[in-house]
PDB file of N, CA and C in Angstrom:
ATOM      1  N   UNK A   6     173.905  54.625  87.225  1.00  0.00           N
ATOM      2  CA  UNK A   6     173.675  53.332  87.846  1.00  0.00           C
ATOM      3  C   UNK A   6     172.577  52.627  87.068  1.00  0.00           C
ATOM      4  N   UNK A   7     172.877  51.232  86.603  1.00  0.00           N
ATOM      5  CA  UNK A   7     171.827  50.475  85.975  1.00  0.00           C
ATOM      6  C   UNK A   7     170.740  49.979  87.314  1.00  0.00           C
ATOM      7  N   UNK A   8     169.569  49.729  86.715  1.00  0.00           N
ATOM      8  CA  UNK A   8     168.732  48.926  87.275  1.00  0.00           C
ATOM      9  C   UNK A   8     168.130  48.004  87.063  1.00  0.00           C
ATOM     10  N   UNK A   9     167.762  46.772  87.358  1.00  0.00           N
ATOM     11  CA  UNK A   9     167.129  45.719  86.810  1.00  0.00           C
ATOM     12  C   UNK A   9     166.054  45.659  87.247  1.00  0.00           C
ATOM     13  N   UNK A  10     165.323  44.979  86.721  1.00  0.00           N
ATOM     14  CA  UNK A  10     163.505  45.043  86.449  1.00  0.00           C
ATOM     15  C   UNK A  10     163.652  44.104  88.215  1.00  0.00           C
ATOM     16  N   UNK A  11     162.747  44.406  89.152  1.00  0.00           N
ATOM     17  CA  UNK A  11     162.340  43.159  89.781  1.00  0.00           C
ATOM     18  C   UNK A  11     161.415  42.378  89.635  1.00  0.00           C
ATOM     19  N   UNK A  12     161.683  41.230  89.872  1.00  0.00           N
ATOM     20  CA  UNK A  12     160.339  39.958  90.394  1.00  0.00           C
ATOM     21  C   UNK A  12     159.085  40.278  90.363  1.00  0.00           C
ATOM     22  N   UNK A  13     157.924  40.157  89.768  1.00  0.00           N
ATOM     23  CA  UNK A  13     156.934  40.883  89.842  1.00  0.00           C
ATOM     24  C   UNK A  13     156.141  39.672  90.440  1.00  0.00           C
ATOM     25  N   UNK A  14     154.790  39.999  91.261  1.00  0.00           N
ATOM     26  CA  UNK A  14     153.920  38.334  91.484  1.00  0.00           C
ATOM     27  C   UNK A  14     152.957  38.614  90.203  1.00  0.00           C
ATOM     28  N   UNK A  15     152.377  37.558  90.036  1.00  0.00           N
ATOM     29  CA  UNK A  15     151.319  37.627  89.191  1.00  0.00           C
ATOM     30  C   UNK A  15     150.442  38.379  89.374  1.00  0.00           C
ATOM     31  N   UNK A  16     149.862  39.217  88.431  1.00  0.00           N
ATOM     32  CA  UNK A  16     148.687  39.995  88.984  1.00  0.00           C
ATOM     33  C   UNK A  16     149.142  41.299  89.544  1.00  0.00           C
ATOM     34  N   UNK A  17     150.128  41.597  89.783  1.00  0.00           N
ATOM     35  CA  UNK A  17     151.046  42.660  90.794  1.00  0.00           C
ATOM     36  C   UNK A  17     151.629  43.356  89.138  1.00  0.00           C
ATOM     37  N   UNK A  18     151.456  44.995  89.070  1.00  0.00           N
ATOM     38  CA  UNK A  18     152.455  45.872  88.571  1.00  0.00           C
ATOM     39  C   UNK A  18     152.979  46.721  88.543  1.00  0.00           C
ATOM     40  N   UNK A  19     154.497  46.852  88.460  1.00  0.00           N
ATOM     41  CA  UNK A  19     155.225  47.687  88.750  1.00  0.00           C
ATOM     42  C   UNK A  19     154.866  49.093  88.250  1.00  0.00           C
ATOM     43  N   UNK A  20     155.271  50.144  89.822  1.00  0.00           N
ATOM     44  CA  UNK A  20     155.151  51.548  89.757  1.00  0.00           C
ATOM     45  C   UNK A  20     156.556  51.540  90.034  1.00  0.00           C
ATOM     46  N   UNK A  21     157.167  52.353  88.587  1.00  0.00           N
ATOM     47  CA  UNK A  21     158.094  52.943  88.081  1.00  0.00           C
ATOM     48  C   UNK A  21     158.859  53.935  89.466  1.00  0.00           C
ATOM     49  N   UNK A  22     158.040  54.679  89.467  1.00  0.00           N
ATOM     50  CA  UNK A  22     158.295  55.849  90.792  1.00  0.00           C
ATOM     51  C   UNK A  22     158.282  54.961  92.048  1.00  0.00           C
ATOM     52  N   UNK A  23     158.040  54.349  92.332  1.00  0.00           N
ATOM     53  CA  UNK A  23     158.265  53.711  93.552  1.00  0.00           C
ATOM     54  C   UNK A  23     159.750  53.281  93.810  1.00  0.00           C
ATOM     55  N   UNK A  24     160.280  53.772  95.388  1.00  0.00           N
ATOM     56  CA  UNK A  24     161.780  53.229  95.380  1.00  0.00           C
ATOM     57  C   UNK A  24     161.873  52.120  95.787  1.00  0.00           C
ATOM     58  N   UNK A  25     161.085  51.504  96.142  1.00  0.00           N
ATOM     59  CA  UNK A  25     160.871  49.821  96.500  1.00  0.00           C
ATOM     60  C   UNK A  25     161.403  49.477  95.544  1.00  0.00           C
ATOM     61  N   UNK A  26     160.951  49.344  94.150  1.00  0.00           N
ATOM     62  CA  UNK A  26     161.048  48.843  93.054  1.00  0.00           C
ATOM     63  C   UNK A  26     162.379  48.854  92.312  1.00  0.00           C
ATOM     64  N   UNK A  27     163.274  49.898  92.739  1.00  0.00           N
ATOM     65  CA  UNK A  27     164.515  50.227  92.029  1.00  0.00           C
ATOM     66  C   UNK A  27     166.024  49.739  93.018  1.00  0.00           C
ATOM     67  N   UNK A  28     165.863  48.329  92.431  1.00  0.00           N
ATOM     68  CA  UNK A  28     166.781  47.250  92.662  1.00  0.00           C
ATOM     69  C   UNK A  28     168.111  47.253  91.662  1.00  0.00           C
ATOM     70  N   UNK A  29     169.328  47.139  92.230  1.00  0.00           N
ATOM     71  CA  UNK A  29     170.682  47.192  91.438  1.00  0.00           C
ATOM     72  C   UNK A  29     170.919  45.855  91.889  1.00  0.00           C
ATOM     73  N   UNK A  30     171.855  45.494  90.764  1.00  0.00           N
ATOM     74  CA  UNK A  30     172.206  44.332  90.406  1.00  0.00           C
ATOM     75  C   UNK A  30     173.881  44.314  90.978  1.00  0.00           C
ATOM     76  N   UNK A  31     174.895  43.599  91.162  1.00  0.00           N
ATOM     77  CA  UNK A  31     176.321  43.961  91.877  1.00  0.00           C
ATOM     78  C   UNK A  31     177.033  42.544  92.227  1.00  0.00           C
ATOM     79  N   UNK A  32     178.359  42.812  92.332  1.00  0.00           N
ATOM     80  CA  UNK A  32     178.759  41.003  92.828  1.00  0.00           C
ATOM     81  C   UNK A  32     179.589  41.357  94.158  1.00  0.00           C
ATOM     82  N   UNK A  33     179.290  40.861  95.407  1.00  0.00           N
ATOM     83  CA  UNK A  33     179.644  41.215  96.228  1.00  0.00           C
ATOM     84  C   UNK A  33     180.985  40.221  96.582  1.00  0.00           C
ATOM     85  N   UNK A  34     182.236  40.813  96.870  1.00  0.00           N
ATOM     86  CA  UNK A  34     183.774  39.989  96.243  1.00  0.00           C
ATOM     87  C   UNK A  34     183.713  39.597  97.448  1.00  0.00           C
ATOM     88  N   UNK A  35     184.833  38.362  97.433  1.00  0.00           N
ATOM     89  CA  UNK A  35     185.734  38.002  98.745  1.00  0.00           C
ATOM     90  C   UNK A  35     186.059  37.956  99.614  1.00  0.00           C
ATOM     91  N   UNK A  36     186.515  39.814  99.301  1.00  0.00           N
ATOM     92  CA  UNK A  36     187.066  40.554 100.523  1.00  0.00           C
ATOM     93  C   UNK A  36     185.607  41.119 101.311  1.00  0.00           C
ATOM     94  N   UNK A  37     184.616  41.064 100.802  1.00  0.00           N
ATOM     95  CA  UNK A  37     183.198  41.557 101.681  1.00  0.00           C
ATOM     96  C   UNK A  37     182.954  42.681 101.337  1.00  0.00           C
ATOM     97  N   UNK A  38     183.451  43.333  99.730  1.00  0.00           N
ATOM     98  CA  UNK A  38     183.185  44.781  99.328  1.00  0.00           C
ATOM     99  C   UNK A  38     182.536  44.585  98.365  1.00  0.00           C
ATOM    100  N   UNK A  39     181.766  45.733  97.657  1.00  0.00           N
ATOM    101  CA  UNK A  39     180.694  44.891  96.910  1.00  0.00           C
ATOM    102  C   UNK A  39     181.688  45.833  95.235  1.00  0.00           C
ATOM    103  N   UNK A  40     181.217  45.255  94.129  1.00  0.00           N
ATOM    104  CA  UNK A  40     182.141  45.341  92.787  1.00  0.00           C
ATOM    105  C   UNK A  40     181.945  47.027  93.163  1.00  0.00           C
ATOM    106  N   UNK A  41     182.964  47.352  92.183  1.00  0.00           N
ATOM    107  CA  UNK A  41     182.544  48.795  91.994  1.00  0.00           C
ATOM    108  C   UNK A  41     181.685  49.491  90.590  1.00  0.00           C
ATOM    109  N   UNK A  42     180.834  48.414  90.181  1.00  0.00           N
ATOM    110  CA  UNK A  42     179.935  48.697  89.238  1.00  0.00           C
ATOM    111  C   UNK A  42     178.651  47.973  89.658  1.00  0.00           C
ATOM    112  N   UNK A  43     177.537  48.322  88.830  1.00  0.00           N
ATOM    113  CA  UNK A  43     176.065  47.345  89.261  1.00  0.00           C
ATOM    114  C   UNK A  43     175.917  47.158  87.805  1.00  0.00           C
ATOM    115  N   UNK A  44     175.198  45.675  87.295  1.00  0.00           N
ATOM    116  CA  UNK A  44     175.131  45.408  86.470  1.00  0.00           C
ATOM    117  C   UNK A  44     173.530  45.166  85.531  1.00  0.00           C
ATOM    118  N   UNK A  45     173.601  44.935  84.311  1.00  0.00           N
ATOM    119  CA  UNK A  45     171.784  45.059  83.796  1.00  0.00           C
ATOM    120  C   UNK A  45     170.886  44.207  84.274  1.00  0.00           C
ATOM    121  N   UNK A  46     171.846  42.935  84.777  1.00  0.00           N
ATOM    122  CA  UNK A  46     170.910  41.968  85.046  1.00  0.00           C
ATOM    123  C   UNK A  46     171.655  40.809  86.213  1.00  0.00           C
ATOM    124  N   UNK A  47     171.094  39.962  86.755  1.00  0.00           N
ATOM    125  CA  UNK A  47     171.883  39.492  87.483  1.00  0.00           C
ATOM    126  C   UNK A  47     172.520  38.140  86.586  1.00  0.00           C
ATOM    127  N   UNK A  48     172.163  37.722  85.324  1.00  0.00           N
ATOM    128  CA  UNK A  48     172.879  36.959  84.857  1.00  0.00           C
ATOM    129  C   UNK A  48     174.165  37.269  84.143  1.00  0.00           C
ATOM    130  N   UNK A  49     174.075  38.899  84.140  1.00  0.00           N
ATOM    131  CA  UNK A  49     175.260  39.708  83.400  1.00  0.00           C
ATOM    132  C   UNK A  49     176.455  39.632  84.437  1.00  0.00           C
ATOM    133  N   UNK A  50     175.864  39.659  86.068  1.00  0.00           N
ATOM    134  CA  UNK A  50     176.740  39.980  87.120  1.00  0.00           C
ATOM    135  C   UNK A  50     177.316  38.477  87.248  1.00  0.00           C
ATOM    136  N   UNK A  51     176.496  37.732  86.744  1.00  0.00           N
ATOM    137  CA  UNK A  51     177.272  35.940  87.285  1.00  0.00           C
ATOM    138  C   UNK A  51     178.026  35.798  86.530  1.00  0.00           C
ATOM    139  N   UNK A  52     177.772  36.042  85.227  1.00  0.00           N
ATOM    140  CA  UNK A  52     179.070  36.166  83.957  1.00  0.00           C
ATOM    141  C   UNK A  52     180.347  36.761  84.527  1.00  0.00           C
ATOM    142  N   UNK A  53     180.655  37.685  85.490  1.00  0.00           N
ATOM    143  CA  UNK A  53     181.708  38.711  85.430  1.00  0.00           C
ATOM    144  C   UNK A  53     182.067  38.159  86.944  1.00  0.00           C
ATOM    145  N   UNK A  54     181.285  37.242  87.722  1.00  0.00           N
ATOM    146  CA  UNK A  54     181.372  37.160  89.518  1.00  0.00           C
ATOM    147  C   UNK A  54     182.840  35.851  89.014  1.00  0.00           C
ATOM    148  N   UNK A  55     183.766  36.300  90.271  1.00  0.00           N
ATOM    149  CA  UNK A  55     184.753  35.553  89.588  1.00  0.00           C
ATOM    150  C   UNK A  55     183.897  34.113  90.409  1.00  0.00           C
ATOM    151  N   UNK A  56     184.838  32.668  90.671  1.00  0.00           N
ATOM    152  CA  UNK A  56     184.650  31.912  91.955  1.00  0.00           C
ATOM    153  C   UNK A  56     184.704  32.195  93.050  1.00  0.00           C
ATOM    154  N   UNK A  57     183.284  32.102  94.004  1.00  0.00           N
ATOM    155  CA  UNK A  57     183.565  32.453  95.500  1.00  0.00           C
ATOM    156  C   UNK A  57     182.820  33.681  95.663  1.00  0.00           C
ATOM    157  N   UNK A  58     182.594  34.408  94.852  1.00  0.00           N
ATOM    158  CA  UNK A  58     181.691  35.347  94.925  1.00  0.00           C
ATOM    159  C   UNK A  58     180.669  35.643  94.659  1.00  0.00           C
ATOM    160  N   UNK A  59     179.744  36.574  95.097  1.00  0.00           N
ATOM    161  CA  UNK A  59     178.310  36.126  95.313  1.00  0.00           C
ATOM    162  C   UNK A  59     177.159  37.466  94.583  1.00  0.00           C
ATOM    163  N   UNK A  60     176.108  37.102  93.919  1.00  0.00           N
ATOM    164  CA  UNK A  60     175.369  38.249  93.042  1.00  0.00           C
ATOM    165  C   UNK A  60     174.826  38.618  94.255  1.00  0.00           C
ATOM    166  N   UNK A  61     174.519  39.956  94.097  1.00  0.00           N
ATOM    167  CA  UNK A  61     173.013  40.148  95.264  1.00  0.00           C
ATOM    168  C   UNK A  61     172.610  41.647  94.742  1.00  0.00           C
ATOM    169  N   UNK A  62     171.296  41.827  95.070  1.00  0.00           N
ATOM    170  CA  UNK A  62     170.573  42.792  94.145  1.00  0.00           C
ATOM    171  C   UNK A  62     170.358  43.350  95.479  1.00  0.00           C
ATOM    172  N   UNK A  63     170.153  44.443  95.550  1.00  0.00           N
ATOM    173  CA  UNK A  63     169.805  45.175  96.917  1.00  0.00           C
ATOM    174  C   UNK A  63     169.249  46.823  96.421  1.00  0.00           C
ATOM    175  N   UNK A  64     168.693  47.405  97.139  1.00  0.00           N
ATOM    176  CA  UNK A  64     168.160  48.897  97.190  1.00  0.00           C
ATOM    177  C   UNK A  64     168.794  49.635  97.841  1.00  0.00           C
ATOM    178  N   UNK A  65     169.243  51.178  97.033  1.00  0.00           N
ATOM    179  CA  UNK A  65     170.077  51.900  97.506  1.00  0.00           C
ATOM    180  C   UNK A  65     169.417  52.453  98.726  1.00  0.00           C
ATOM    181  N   UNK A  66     167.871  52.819  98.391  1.00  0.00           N
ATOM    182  CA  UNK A  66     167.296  53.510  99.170  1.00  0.00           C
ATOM    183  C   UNK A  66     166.355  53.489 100.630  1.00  0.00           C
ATOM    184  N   UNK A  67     166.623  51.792 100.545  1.00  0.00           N
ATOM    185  CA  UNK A  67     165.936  51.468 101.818  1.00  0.00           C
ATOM    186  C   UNK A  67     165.755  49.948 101.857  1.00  0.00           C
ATOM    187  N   UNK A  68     165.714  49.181 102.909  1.00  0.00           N
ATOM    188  CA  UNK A  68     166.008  47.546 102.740  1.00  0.00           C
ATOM    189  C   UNK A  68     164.148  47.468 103.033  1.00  0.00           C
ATOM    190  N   UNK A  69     164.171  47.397 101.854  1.00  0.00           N
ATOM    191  CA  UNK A  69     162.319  47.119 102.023  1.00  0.00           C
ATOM    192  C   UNK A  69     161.805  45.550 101.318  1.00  0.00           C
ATOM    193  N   UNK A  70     161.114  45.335 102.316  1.00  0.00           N
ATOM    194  CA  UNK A  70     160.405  43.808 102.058  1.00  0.00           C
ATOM    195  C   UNK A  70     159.608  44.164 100.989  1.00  0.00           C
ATOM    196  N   UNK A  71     159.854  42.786  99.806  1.00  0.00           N
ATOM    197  CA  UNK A  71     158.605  42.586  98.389  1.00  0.00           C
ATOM    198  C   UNK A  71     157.869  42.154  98.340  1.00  0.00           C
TER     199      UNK A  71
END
């Protein structure tokens, strides 16, 4: 599974080991299922999202606020 870097604030830096931090990239289709790959980046996933479908980056490991 790829991961993409997240959003950092200014002044704020990323701990590697932290699962907060380890965000996948994905295009969630149509039908309300999400692709069956995650991608490097989310501009890689808009390239490949057909019309109508939507990027969204999410955490496998827990829906944690940034």
């Amino acid at each position: 599974m790829s991961t993409a870097p997240a959003p950092v604030a200014p002044g704020r830096a990323i701990d590697p080991d932290d699962p907060r931090e380890q965000i996948s990239v994905s295009v969630l289709m149509q039908n309300g299922r999400l692709a069956g790959r995650t991608f490097a980046s989310s501009a890689e996933a808009e390239a490949w999202a057909q019309p109508g479908e939507q990027v969204v980056e999410y955490n496998l490991l827990c829906e944690c606020d940034r």
